PDB file of C-alpha atoms in Angstrom:
ATOM      1  CA  MET D   1     -26.902 -21.624 -20.452  1.00 38.00           C
ATOM      2  CA  ARG D   2     -25.588 -18.062 -20.243  1.00 40.00           C
ATOM      3  CA  VAL D   3     -27.814 -15.250 -19.067  1.00 44.00           C
ATOM      4  CA  GLY D   4     -26.745 -11.633 -19.525  1.00 45.00           C
ATOM      5  CA  PHE D   5     -28.344 -10.265 -16.379  1.00 45.00           C
ATOM      6  CA  HIS D   6     -27.181  -6.941 -14.985  1.00 44.00           C
ATOM      7  CA  ARG D   7     -29.850  -5.362 -12.855  1.00 42.00           C
ATOM      8  CA  LEU D   8     -31.721  -7.909 -10.793  1.00 45.00           C
ATOM      9  CA  ASP D   9     -35.233  -7.157 -12.018  1.00 46.00           C
ATOM     10  CA  TRP D  10     -36.626 -10.392 -10.635  1.00 42.00           C
ATOM     11  CA  MET D  11     -40.175  -9.557 -11.639  1.00 43.00           C
ATOM     12  CA  GLN D  12     -39.139 -10.231 -15.238  1.00 43.00           C
ATOM     13  CA  CYS D  13     -38.546 -13.827 -14.138  1.00 44.00           C
ATOM     14  CA  VAL D  14     -41.951 -14.331 -12.530  1.00 43.00           C
ATOM     15  CA  CYS D  15     -43.844 -17.348 -13.762  1.00 39.00           C
ATOM     16  CA  SER D  16     -46.515 -16.587 -16.353  1.00 40.00           C
ATOM     17  CA  SER D  17     -49.249 -18.213 -14.278  1.00 40.00           C
ATOM     18  CA  VAL D  18     -50.215 -17.530 -10.684  1.00 46.00           C
ATOM     19  CA  ALA D  19     -51.291 -21.167 -10.488  1.00 47.00           C
ATOM     20  CA  VAL D  20     -47.665 -22.365 -10.436  1.00 50.00           C
ATOM     21  CA  ARG D  21     -46.843 -19.996  -7.554  1.00 52.00           C
ATOM     22  CA  VAL D  22     -49.875 -21.133  -5.558  1.00 48.00           C
ATOM     23  CA  PHE D  23     -49.130 -24.796  -6.216  1.00 48.00           C
ATOM     24  CA  ALA D  24     -45.472 -24.381  -5.239  1.00 51.00           C
ATOM     25  CA  LEU D  25     -46.388 -22.534  -2.055  1.00 50.00           C
ATOM     26  CA  ALA D  26     -48.962 -25.108  -1.028  1.00 44.00           C
ATOM     27  CA  PHE D  27     -47.194 -28.344  -1.928  1.00 47.00           C
ATOM     28  CA  PHE D  28     -43.435 -27.625  -1.909  1.00 50.00           C
ATOM     29  CA  PRO D  29     -43.112 -28.890   1.710  1.00 46.00           C
ATOM     30  CA  LEU D  30     -44.749 -32.189   0.673  1.00 38.00           C
ATOM     31  CA  PHE D  31     -43.210 -33.046  -2.707  1.00 42.00           C
ATOM     32  CA  SER D  32     -39.860 -32.740  -4.411  1.00 47.00           C
ATOM     33  CA  LEU D  33     -39.548 -30.402  -7.379  1.00 47.00           C
ATOM     34  CA  HIS D  34     -39.235 -33.438  -9.673  1.00 45.00           C
ATOM     35  CA  THR D  35     -42.491 -34.921  -8.349  1.00 45.00           C
ATOM     36  CA  MET D  36     -44.277 -31.577  -8.587  1.00 48.00           C
ATOM     37  CA  ALA D  37     -43.153 -31.211 -12.195  1.00 47.00           C
ATOM     38  CA  GLY D  38     -44.503 -34.671 -12.961  1.00 48.00           C
ATOM     39  CA  ILE D  39     -47.867 -33.793 -11.438  1.00 43.00           C
ATOM     40  CA  LEU D  40     -48.157 -30.524 -13.360  1.00 47.00           C
ATOM     41  CA  ASN D  41     -46.817 -31.942 -16.606  1.00 48.00           C
ATOM     42  CA  ASN D  42     -50.227 -33.462 -17.253  1.00 50.00           C
ATOM     43  CA  GLY D  43     -51.360 -29.869 -17.576  1.00 50.00           C
ATOM     44  CA  LYS D  44     -49.367 -27.090 -19.203  1.00 56.00           C
ATOM     45  CA  PHE D  45     -46.693 -26.464 -16.540  1.00 64.00           C
ATOM     46  CA  SER D  46     -43.128 -27.671 -16.840  1.00 79.00           C
ATOM     47  CA  LYS D  47     -40.313 -28.271 -14.390  1.00 83.00           C
ATOM     48  CA  ASP D  48     -38.764 -25.017 -15.619  1.00 88.00           C
ATOM     49  CA  ASP D  49     -41.939 -23.175 -14.583  1.00 88.00           C
ATOM     50  CA  LEU D  50     -41.553 -24.556 -11.087  1.00 89.00           C
ATOM     51  CA  ILE D  51     -37.881 -23.611 -10.882  1.00 93.00           C
ATOM     52  CA  VAL D  52     -38.832 -20.027 -11.714  1.00 93.00           C
ATOM     53  CA  GLY D  53     -41.793 -20.272  -9.342  1.00 92.00           C
ATOM     54  CA  GLN D  54     -39.506 -21.283  -6.473  1.00 94.00           C
ATOM     55  CA  PHE D  55     -37.238 -18.318  -7.199  1.00 95.00           C
ATOM     56  CA  THR D  56     -40.253 -15.998  -7.292  1.00 94.00           C
ATOM     57  CA  LEU D  57     -41.479 -17.301  -3.949  1.00 94.00           C
ATOM     58  CA  GLY D  58     -38.022 -16.786  -2.523  1.00 96.00           C
ATOM     59  CA  MET D  59     -38.069 -13.143  -3.593  1.00 96.00           C
ATOM     60  CA  GLU D  60     -41.534 -12.667  -2.109  1.00 95.00           C
ATOM     61  CA  TYR D  61     -40.403 -14.062   1.249  1.00 96.00           C
ATOM     62  CA  LEU D  62     -37.153 -12.086   1.059  1.00 97.00           C
ATOM     63  CA  GLU D  63     -38.923  -8.788   0.477  1.00 95.00           C
ATOM     64  CA  GLY D  64     -42.221  -9.475   2.261  1.00 95.00           C
ATOM     65  CA  GLN D  65     -44.211  -8.920  -0.920  1.00 86.00           C
ATOM     66  CA  GLY D  66     -47.767 -10.148  -0.353  1.00 86.00           C
ATOM     67  CA  ILE D  67     -46.627 -12.627   2.311  1.00 91.00           C
ATOM     68  CA  PRO D  68     -44.823 -12.129   5.662  1.00 95.00           C
ATOM     69  CA  LEU D  69     -41.076 -11.549   5.371  1.00 96.00           C
ATOM     70  CA  ASP D  70     -39.290 -14.802   6.225  1.00 97.00           C
ATOM     71  CA  TYR D  71     -35.565 -15.231   5.453  1.00 97.00           C
ATOM     72  CA  LYS D  72     -35.554 -18.935   6.278  1.00 97.00           C
ATOM     73  CA  LYS D  73     -38.342 -19.664   3.825  1.00 96.00           C
ATOM     74  CA  ALA D  74     -36.684 -17.421   1.243  1.00 97.00           C
ATOM     75  CA  PHE D  75     -33.488 -19.417   1.670  1.00 97.00           C
ATOM     76  CA  LYS D  76     -35.419 -22.689   1.325  1.00 96.00           C
ATOM     77  CA  HIS D  77     -37.057 -21.668  -1.960  1.00 96.00           C
ATOM     78  CA  PHE D  78     -33.868 -20.141  -3.387  1.00 97.00           C
ATOM     79  CA  SER D  79     -32.026 -23.372  -2.554  1.00 97.00           C
ATOM     80  CA  GLU D  80     -34.565 -25.476  -4.414  1.00 95.00           C
ATOM     81  CA  SER D  81     -34.411 -23.198  -7.467  1.00 97.00           C
ATOM     82  CA  ALA D  82     -30.619 -22.722  -7.357  1.00 97.00           C
ATOM     83  CA  LYS D  83     -29.758 -26.408  -7.276  1.00 96.00           C
ATOM     84  CA  HIS D  84     -31.664 -26.768 -10.548  1.00 96.00           C
ATOM     85  CA  GLY D  85     -29.564 -24.012 -12.119  1.00 97.00           C
ATOM     86  CA  HIS D  86     -31.559 -20.789 -11.759  1.00 97.00           C
ATOM     87  CA  PRO D  87     -28.855 -18.068 -11.983  1.00 98.00           C
ATOM     88  CA  LEU D  88     -30.594 -15.384  -9.930  1.00 98.00           C
ATOM     89  CA  ALA D  89     -31.522 -17.869  -7.196  1.00 98.00           C
ATOM     90  CA  GLN D  90     -27.857 -18.850  -7.065  1.00 98.00           C
ATOM     91  CA  TYR D  91     -26.920 -15.183  -6.718  1.00 98.00           C
ATOM     92  CA  GLN D  92     -29.449 -14.638  -3.919  1.00 98.00           C
ATOM     93  CA  LEU D  93     -28.093 -17.670  -2.043  1.00 98.00           C
ATOM     94  CA  GLY D  94     -24.620 -16.148  -2.301  1.00 98.00           C
ATOM     95  CA  LEU D  95     -25.885 -12.930  -0.752  1.00 98.00           C
ATOM     96  CA  MET D  96     -27.707 -14.756   2.033  1.00 98.00           C
ATOM     97  CA  TYR D  97     -24.609 -16.768   2.937  1.00 98.00           C
ATOM     98  CA  THR D  98     -22.448 -13.614   3.025  1.00 98.00           C
ATOM     99  CA  LYS D  99     -24.869 -11.953   5.454  1.00 96.00           C
ATOM    100  CA  GLY D 100     -26.042 -15.007   7.407  1.00 97.00           C
ATOM    101  CA  LYS D 101     -29.680 -14.220   6.565  1.00 95.00           C
ATOM    102  CA  GLY D 102     -31.930 -17.255   6.914  1.00 96.00           C
ATOM    103  CA  CYS D 103     -28.841 -19.475   7.055  1.00 97.00           C
ATOM    104  CA  PRO D 104     -25.477 -19.682   8.841  1.00 97.00           C
ATOM    105  CA  LEU D 105     -22.827 -17.169   7.770  1.00 97.00           C
ATOM    106  CA  ASP D 106     -20.655 -19.123   5.331  1.00 98.00           C
ATOM    107  CA  GLN D 107     -18.260 -17.288   3.011  1.00 98.00           C
ATOM    108  CA  SER D 108     -17.119 -20.480   1.287  1.00 98.00           C
ATOM    109  CA  ALA D 109     -20.710 -21.386   0.387  1.00 98.00           C
ATOM    110  CA  ALA D 110     -21.298 -17.807  -0.764  1.00 98.00           C
ATOM    111  CA  PHE D 111     -18.254 -18.066  -3.013  1.00 98.00           C
ATOM    112  CA  GLN D 112     -19.529 -21.310  -4.572  1.00 98.00           C
ATOM    113  CA  TRP D 113     -22.980 -19.915  -5.341  1.00 98.00           C
ATOM    114  CA  PHE D 114     -21.635 -16.612  -6.664  1.00 98.00           C
ATOM    115  CA  HIS D 115     -19.322 -18.609  -8.919  1.00 98.00           C
ATOM    116  CA  GLN D 116     -22.161 -20.681 -10.362  1.00 98.00           C
ATOM    117  CA  SER D 117     -24.271 -17.587 -10.947  1.00 98.00           C
ATOM    118  CA  ALA D 118     -21.345 -15.613 -12.404  1.00 98.00           C
ATOM    119  CA  GLU D 119     -20.596 -18.416 -14.851  1.00 98.00           C
ATOM    120  CA  GLN D 120     -24.141 -17.956 -16.175  1.00 98.00           C
ATOM    121  CA  GLY D 121     -23.495 -14.262 -16.812  1.00 98.00           C
ATOM    122  CA  VAL D 122     -25.131 -12.522 -13.841  1.00 98.00           C
ATOM    123  CA  ALA D 123     -23.184  -9.248 -13.582  1.00 98.00           C
ATOM    124  CA  ASP D 124     -23.892  -8.683  -9.888  1.00 98.00           C
ATOM    125  CA  ALA D 125     -22.628 -12.175  -9.105  1.00 98.00           C
ATOM    126  CA  GLN D 126     -19.527 -11.538 -11.196  1.00 98.00           C
ATOM    127  CA  TYR D 127     -18.851  -8.368  -9.219  1.00 98.00           C
ATOM    128  CA  ASN D 128     -19.299 -10.154  -5.880  1.00 98.00           C
ATOM    129  CA  LEU D 129     -17.090 -13.015  -7.033  1.00 98.00           C
ATOM    130  CA  GLY D 130     -14.398 -10.512  -8.014  1.00 98.00           C
ATOM    131  CA  LEU D 131     -14.734  -8.908  -4.591  1.00 98.00           C
ATOM    132  CA  MET D 132     -14.238 -12.261  -2.856  1.00 98.00           C
ATOM    133  CA  TYR D 133     -11.109 -12.988  -4.894  1.00 98.00           C
ATOM    134  CA  ASP D 134      -9.900  -9.426  -4.273  1.00 97.00           C
ATOM    135  CA  ASN D 135     -10.259  -9.692  -0.501  1.00 97.00           C
ATOM    136  CA  GLY D 136      -9.507 -13.405  -0.102  1.00 97.00           C
ATOM    137  CA  ARG D 137     -12.937 -13.999   1.389  1.00 97.00           C
ATOM    138  CA  GLY D 138     -14.317 -17.529   0.998  1.00 97.00           C
ATOM    139  CA  THR D 139     -11.382 -18.387  -1.260  1.00 98.00           C
ATOM    140  CA  THR D 140      -7.657 -17.789  -1.690  1.00 98.00           C
ATOM    141  CA  GLN D 141      -6.835 -14.180  -2.566  1.00 97.00           C
ATOM    142  CA  ASP D 142      -6.170 -13.913  -6.289  1.00 96.00           C
ATOM    143  CA  PHE D 143      -5.894 -10.480  -7.907  1.00 95.00           C
ATOM    144  CA  ALA D 144      -5.770 -11.941 -11.417  1.00 95.00           C
ATOM    145  CA  GLU D 145      -9.128 -13.697 -10.896  1.00 97.00           C
ATOM    146  CA  ALA D 146     -10.561 -10.573  -9.252  1.00 97.00           C
ATOM    147  CA  PHE D 147      -9.536  -8.560 -12.304  1.00 97.00           C
ATOM    148  CA  GLN D 148     -11.149 -11.050 -14.712  1.00 97.00           C
ATOM    149  CA  TRP D 149     -14.489 -11.114 -12.897  1.00 98.00           C
ATOM    150  CA  TYR D 150     -14.594  -7.355 -12.333  1.00 98.00           C
ATOM    151  CA  GLN D 151     -13.985  -6.902 -16.040  1.00 98.00           C
ATOM    152  CA  LYS D 152     -16.799  -9.284 -17.021  1.00 98.00           C
ATOM    153  CA  SER D 153     -19.187  -7.458 -14.699  1.00 98.00           C
ATOM    154  CA  ALA D 154     -17.968  -3.990 -15.693  1.00 98.00           C
ATOM    155  CA  GLU D 155     -18.483  -4.750 -19.369  1.00 98.00           C
ATOM    156  CA  GLN D 156     -22.137  -5.487 -18.566  1.00 98.00           C
ATOM    157  CA  GLY D 157     -22.450  -2.063 -16.933  1.00 98.00           C
ATOM    158  CA  ASN D 158     -22.118  -2.837 -13.210  1.00 98.00           C
ATOM    159  CA  SER D 159     -20.967   0.502 -11.748  1.00 98.00           C
ATOM    160  CA  GLN D 160     -19.292  -1.011  -8.670  1.00 98.00           C
ATOM    161  CA  ALA D 161     -17.259  -3.366 -10.836  1.00 98.00           C
ATOM    162  CA  GLN D 162     -16.354  -0.486 -13.140  1.00 98.00           C
ATOM    163  CA  ASN D 163     -15.076   1.523 -10.179  1.00 98.00           C
ATOM    164  CA  ASN D 164     -13.109  -1.420  -8.770  1.00 98.00           C
ATOM    165  CA  LEU D 165     -11.623  -2.146 -12.181  1.00 98.00           C
ATOM    166  CA  GLY D 166     -10.577   1.499 -12.372  1.00 98.00           C
ATOM    167  CA  MET D 167      -8.916   1.171  -8.969  1.00 97.00           C
ATOM    168  CA  ILE D 168      -6.975  -1.915 -10.095  1.00 97.00           C
ATOM    169  CA  TYR D 169      -5.635  -0.001 -13.115  1.00 97.00           C
ATOM    170  CA  HIS D 170      -5.052   3.131 -11.008  1.00 97.00           C
ATOM    171  CA  HIS D 171      -2.969   1.392  -8.349  1.00 95.00           C
ATOM    172  CA  GLY D 172      -1.454  -1.377 -10.475  1.00 95.00           C
ATOM    173  CA  LYS D 173      -2.947  -4.093  -8.302  1.00 92.00           C
ATOM    174  CA  GLY D 174      -1.634  -7.313  -9.852  1.00 90.00           C
ATOM    175  CA  ILE D 175      -1.306  -5.665 -13.269  1.00 93.00           C
ATOM    176  CA  PRO D 176       0.777  -2.774 -14.672  1.00 94.00           C
ATOM    177  CA  ARG D 177      -0.580   0.679 -13.842  1.00 96.00           C
ATOM    178  CA  ASP D 178      -2.619   2.265 -16.601  1.00 97.00           C
ATOM    179  CA  PHE D 179      -4.062   5.662 -15.752  1.00 97.00           C
ATOM    180  CA  VAL D 180      -5.842   5.993 -19.099  1.00 96.00           C
ATOM    181  CA  LYS D 181      -7.829   2.794 -18.506  1.00 97.00           C
ATOM    182  CA  ALA D 182      -8.382   3.768 -14.868  1.00 98.00           C
ATOM    183  CA  ILE D 183      -9.981   7.043 -15.954  1.00 97.00           C
ATOM    184  CA  LYS D 184     -12.080   5.245 -18.582  1.00 98.00           C
ATOM    185  CA  TRP D 185     -13.635   2.905 -16.006  1.00 98.00           C
ATOM    186  CA  TYR D 186     -13.983   5.601 -13.346  1.00 98.00           C
ATOM    187  CA  GLN D 187     -15.844   7.775 -15.850  1.00 98.00           C
ATOM    188  CA  LEU D 188     -18.225   4.984 -16.834  1.00 98.00           C
ATOM    189  CA  SER D 189     -18.964   4.297 -13.168  1.00 98.00           C
ATOM    190  CA  ALA D 190     -19.218   7.972 -12.212  1.00 98.00           C
ATOM    191  CA  ARG D 191     -21.733   8.579 -14.988  1.00 97.00           C
ATOM    192  CA  GLN D 192     -23.966   6.091 -13.192  1.00 96.00           C
ATOM    193  CA  ASP D 193     -23.708   8.286 -10.076  1.00 96.00           C
ATOM    194  CA  ASN D 194     -21.229   6.040  -8.266  1.00 98.00           C
ATOM    195  CA  ALA D 195     -19.906   8.401  -5.583  1.00 98.00           C
ATOM    196  CA  SER D 196     -16.696   6.451  -5.006  1.00 98.00           C
ATOM    197  CA  ALA D 197     -15.796   6.640  -8.704  1.00 98.00           C
ATOM    198  CA  GLN D 198     -16.574  10.364  -8.738  1.00 98.00           C
ATOM    199  CA  ASN D 199     -14.187  10.884  -5.836  1.00 98.00           C
ATOM    200  CA  ASN D 200     -11.550   8.751  -7.585  1.00 98.00           C
ATOM    201  CA  ILE D 201     -11.752  11.006 -10.653  1.00 98.00           C
ATOM    202  CA  GLY D 202     -11.160  13.938  -8.317  1.00 98.00           C
ATOM    203  CA  VAL D 203      -8.039  12.228  -6.982  1.00 97.00           C
ATOM    204  CA  ILE D 204      -6.809  11.564 -10.533  1.00 97.00           C
ATOM    205  CA  TYR D 205      -7.107  15.259 -11.431  1.00 98.00           C
ATOM    206  CA  ALA D 206      -5.684  16.435  -8.103  1.00 98.00           C
ATOM    207  CA  PHE D 207      -2.415  14.602  -8.669  1.00 97.00           C
ATOM    208  CA  GLY D 208      -2.310  14.738 -12.465  1.00 97.00           C
ATOM    209  CA  SER D 209      -2.259  10.964 -12.839  1.00 96.00           C
ATOM    210  CA  GLY D 210      -2.529  10.386 -16.591  1.00 94.00           C
ATOM    211  CA  VAL D 211      -4.175  13.794 -17.073  1.00 96.00           C
ATOM    212  CA  THR D 212      -3.099  17.417 -16.769  1.00 97.00           C
ATOM    213  CA  GLN D 213      -3.325  18.392 -13.113  1.00 97.00           C
ATOM    214  CA  ASP D 214      -6.461  20.483 -12.562  1.00 98.00           C
ATOM    215  CA  LEU D 215      -7.398  21.280  -8.973  1.00 98.00           C
ATOM    216  CA  VAL D 216     -10.661  22.997  -9.941  1.00 98.00           C
ATOM    217  CA  THR D 217     -11.866  19.911 -11.814  1.00 98.00           C
ATOM    218  CA  ALA D 218     -10.619  17.744  -8.948  1.00 98.00           C
ATOM    219  CA  TYR D 219     -12.621  19.755  -6.429  1.00 98.00           C
ATOM    220  CA  ALA D 220     -15.715  19.681  -8.669  1.00 98.00           C
ATOM    221  CA  TRP D 221     -15.709  15.881  -8.875  1.00 98.00           C
ATOM    222  CA  CYS D 222     -14.997  15.470  -5.156  1.00 98.00           C
ATOM    223  CA  LEU D 223     -17.810  17.881  -4.318  1.00 97.00           C
ATOM    224  CA  LEU D 224     -20.190  15.848  -6.469  1.00 97.00           C
ATOM    225  CA  ALA D 225     -18.999  12.673  -4.726  1.00 98.00           C
ATOM    226  CA  LYS D 226     -19.607  14.262  -1.318  1.00 96.00           C
ATOM    227  CA  THR D 227     -23.092  15.338  -2.383  1.00 96.00           C
ATOM    228  CA  ASN D 228     -23.779  11.715  -3.321  1.00 96.00           C
ATOM    229  CA  GLY D 229     -22.651  10.409   0.068  1.00 95.00           C
ATOM    230  CA  ASN D 230     -18.910   9.823  -0.244  1.00 95.00           C
ATOM    231  CA  GLN D 231     -17.097  10.576   3.029  1.00 92.00           C
ATOM    232  CA  ASN D 232     -14.191  12.603   1.669  1.00 93.00           C
ATOM    233  CA  ASP D 233     -13.997  15.592   4.056  1.00 94.00           C
ATOM    234  CA  THR D 234     -10.268  15.187   4.701  1.00 95.00           C
ATOM    235  CA  PHE D 235      -9.406  15.244   1.006  1.00 96.00           C
ATOM    236  CA  MET D 236     -11.805  18.125   0.365  1.00 96.00           C
ATOM    237  CA  LYS D 237     -10.049  20.200   3.053  1.00 96.00           C
ATOM    238  CA  PHE D 238      -6.703  19.294   1.484  1.00 96.00           C
ATOM    239  CA  LEU D 239      -7.927  20.684  -1.863  1.00 97.00           C
ATOM    240  CA  GLU D 240      -9.408  23.787  -0.250  1.00 96.00           C
ATOM    241  CA  ARG D 241      -5.962  24.693   1.053  1.00 96.00           C
ATOM    242  CA  LYS D 242      -4.622  24.483  -2.499  1.00 96.00           C
ATOM    243  CA  ILE D 243      -7.162  26.649  -4.353  1.00 97.00           C
ATOM    244  CA  SER D 244      -8.581  30.142  -3.963  1.00 97.00           C
ATOM    245  CA  THR D 245     -12.129  31.143  -3.074  1.00 97.00           C
ATOM    246  CA  PRO D 246     -12.952  32.142  -6.692  1.00 97.00           C
ATOM    247  CA  GLN D 247     -11.674  28.733  -7.822  1.00 98.00           C
ATOM    248  CA  ILE D 248     -13.942  27.029  -5.282  1.00 97.00           C
ATOM    249  CA  VAL D 249     -16.899  28.952  -6.726  1.00 97.00           C
ATOM    250  CA  GLN D 250     -15.805  27.909 -10.223  1.00 98.00           C
ATOM    251  CA  ALA D 251     -15.578  24.290  -9.086  1.00 98.00           C
ATOM    252  CA  GLN D 252     -19.044  24.443  -7.532  1.00 97.00           C
ATOM    253  CA  THR D 253     -20.479  25.612 -10.854  1.00 98.00           C
ATOM    254  CA  LEU D 254     -18.625  22.869 -12.724  1.00 98.00           C
ATOM    255  CA  SER D 255     -19.845  20.256 -10.240  1.00 98.00           C
ATOM    256  CA  PHE D 256     -23.438  21.357 -10.843  1.00 97.00           C
ATOM    257  CA  GLN D 257     -22.915  21.125 -14.609  1.00 97.00           C
ATOM    258  CA  ILE D 258     -21.484  17.600 -14.350  1.00 97.00           C
ATOM    259  CA  SER D 259     -24.388  16.560 -12.127  1.00 96.00           C
ATOM    260  CA  ALA D 260     -26.890  17.938 -14.665  1.00 96.00           C
ATOM    261  CA  GLU D 261     -25.159  16.074 -17.511  1.00 95.00           C
ATOM    262  CA  ILE D 262     -25.329  12.814 -15.562  1.00 94.00           C
ATOM    263  CA  PHE D 263     -28.993  13.356 -14.800  1.00 93.00           C
ATOM    264  CA  LEU D 264     -29.805  14.008 -18.476  1.00 91.00           C
ATOM    265  CA  ASP D 265     -27.857  10.915 -19.563  1.00 86.00           C
ATOM    266  CA  GLN D 266     -29.862   8.580 -17.320  1.00 80.00           C
TER     267      GLN D 266
END
């Protein structure tokens, strides 16, 4: 089963009946999922309903929605759902293992769950899997695998994966440099308001990497990135020493225009 998830809108996965959630919450500690499915199968609920119900309960405990926040219980319900193949539960387990929330910190386990979720098409899991390959966390460092998983995630619209894919092309990390493709992925990410990608576009224009050097455009993108939280003061000061005050004013206007375009596109 492949699921083309990008944004983790878990409420779309909530079971159609509150009865399944209540039953799972009340009796999960007493019966296995298989036994619970058998009990409910005499009615209208299936094992698949319960798998989704366990995931839903996990999200409720994770976020404290309607019940007290409890990471250990969230982990317990995600585990039950994930081992039966729920892709978003698998992704959430990966996150919990990377942070040690409700479970021991375990990068290898995180890698395994991200991999299972990524194989089912969850873009956020694909991005995290690429990150683990990229950094050699929980697995052997492998830039080729990182590239493949970033690309899968980026093609589904994940802005972080798009930015990282741009960086791989920009710096030739495990593949030949390609500034044109780097700019393409930076632009796609930046148009989703990814501050790191916006700063990277500024760097591209500042040094004329694959484009005509344009310090005003470079400053405009870096200013937008700074406005969105990117810590780029050192590079901004470097650019300010290269351009005049009227050019800074011009760049500020351009930055505002780019920001407005992004806002209107969303």
